Amino acid sequence: MEPAENTPAPAPQDLPAWEARKLLRAARAGTLATATDGQPFAALVTPAMAADLSPLLLLSALSEHTRHLRAEPRCALLVTGPPAGANPQTAPRVSLTALAAPAEDPALKARFLAVHPYAALYADFADFGLWRLRPMGGMFVGGFARARRLRQHELLPDPAAVAAIGAAEASILAHCNTDHPDALAAIARAAGGAEGAWRMVTVDVDGCDLASGEAVLRIHWSAPAAEPAAIRAELVRLARAARG
């Protein structure tokens, strides 16, 4: 049955792709699935998402999964959120299929370390290198009876919005960290962060990351941002809500 013309469109936060993107952006750990000679293999990894939603992994050349990726770049990444109850099957999760390749871009490494600052202790070791996973599609499961296969174009953010916000990222970070540290601290506290000096360390179409020492919080926008002006509106909304 076709929906009536006056049926409201679902809010962005109700769309599976939007829920999947928020889950991926907030993930600090996941399971990487690789294969060698037809034998599957799974390993714990610590992803960070590039602005375009490409997962970034800092991997040791000595690890089994890195050797697998060099021989076979096809892989999968599973990330999960907290369950709604005692049953782990109530946890939301996303499984991405992807193609992996080494990434030499210093900006991507800086983004990874912004989300995983503790990794600075070994990030420059000779046997460690950054890898980028290019998402090919995914499966989002929001809980029981809430499964949705997502094609690449459904999952990934709008490239024009990614480029526009990426071009403004440095100025957004500088402005917020220099002129509005109190607002950032209030937003962090409202999101469950401890008292302290919080800085904005990444910003993208879906939200931002705030850091205080090695603690990092993901802050989601209410909807994907198409331009830098939308980010200002989101931060004003978040600051007002945090201050009551």
PDB file of N, CA and C in Angstrom, residues 15 37 58 91-92 127 149 169 181 185 202 211:
ATOM      1  N   LEU A  15      15.358   6.642  11.196  1.00  0.00           N
ATOM      2  CA  LEU A  15      15.800   5.921  10.013  1.00  0.00           C
ATOM      3  C   LEU A  15      16.919   4.954  10.370  1.00  0.00           C
ATOM      4  N   ASP A  37      42.937 -18.264   3.295  1.00  0.00           N
ATOM      5  CA  ASP A  37      42.775 -19.585   2.698  1.00  0.00           C
ATOM      6  C   ASP A  37      41.387 -20.165   2.981  1.00  0.00           C
ATOM      7  N   LEU A  58      44.178   1.298  13.564  1.00  0.00           N
ATOM      8  CA  LEU A  58      45.626   1.325  13.763  1.00  0.00           C
ATOM      9  C   LEU A  58      46.055  -0.106  14.062  1.00  0.00           C
ATOM     10  N   ALA A  91      20.769  -5.712  22.008  1.00  0.00           N
ATOM     11  CA  ALA A  91      21.739  -4.654  21.702  1.00  0.00           C
ATOM     12  C   ALA A  91      21.651  -4.262  20.231  1.00  0.00           C
ATOM     13  N   PRO A  92      21.672  -2.974  19.914  1.00  0.00           N
ATOM     14  CA  PRO A  92      21.765  -2.562  18.513  1.00  0.00           C
ATOM     15  C   PRO A  92      23.151  -2.883  17.985  1.00  0.00           C
ATOM     16  N   ASP A 127      56.171  -0.898  13.488  1.00  0.00           N
ATOM     17  CA  ASP A 127      55.310  -1.985  13.014  1.00  0.00           C
ATOM     18  C   ASP A 127      53.838  -1.620  13.015  1.00  0.00           C
ATOM     19  N   ARG A 149      18.956  -4.306   5.909  1.00  0.00           N
ATOM     20  CA  ARG A 149      20.158  -4.294   5.091  1.00  0.00           C
ATOM     21  C   ARG A 149      20.304  -2.912   4.464  1.00  0.00           C
ATOM     22  N   GLU A 169      36.160  22.392   9.377  1.00  0.00           N
ATOM     23  CA  GLU A 169      36.405  21.711  10.648  1.00  0.00           C
ATOM     24  C   GLU A 169      37.428  22.440  11.510  1.00  0.00           C
ATOM     25  N   PRO A 181      34.642  27.166  25.868  1.00  0.00           N
ATOM     26  CA  PRO A 181      34.997  25.982  26.662  1.00  0.00           C
ATOM     27  C   PRO A 181      33.954  25.648  27.721  1.00  0.00           C
ATOM     28  N   ALA A 185      32.040  22.041  28.170  1.00  0.00           N
ATOM     29  CA  ALA A 185      32.054  21.309  29.428  1.00  0.00           C
ATOM     30  C   ALA A 185      30.634  20.976  29.876  1.00  0.00           C
ATOM     31  N   THR A 202      36.915  16.440  17.187  1.00  0.00           N
ATOM     32  CA  THR A 202      36.474  16.156  15.821  1.00  0.00           C
ATOM     33  C   THR A 202      35.083  16.735  15.641  1.00  0.00           C
ATOM     34  N   ALA A 211      36.790  15.659  24.210  1.00  0.00           N
ATOM     35  CA  ALA A 211      37.821  14.919  24.942  1.00  0.00           C
ATOM     36  C   ALA A 211      38.295  15.704  26.153  1.00  0.00           C
TER      37      ALA A 211
END
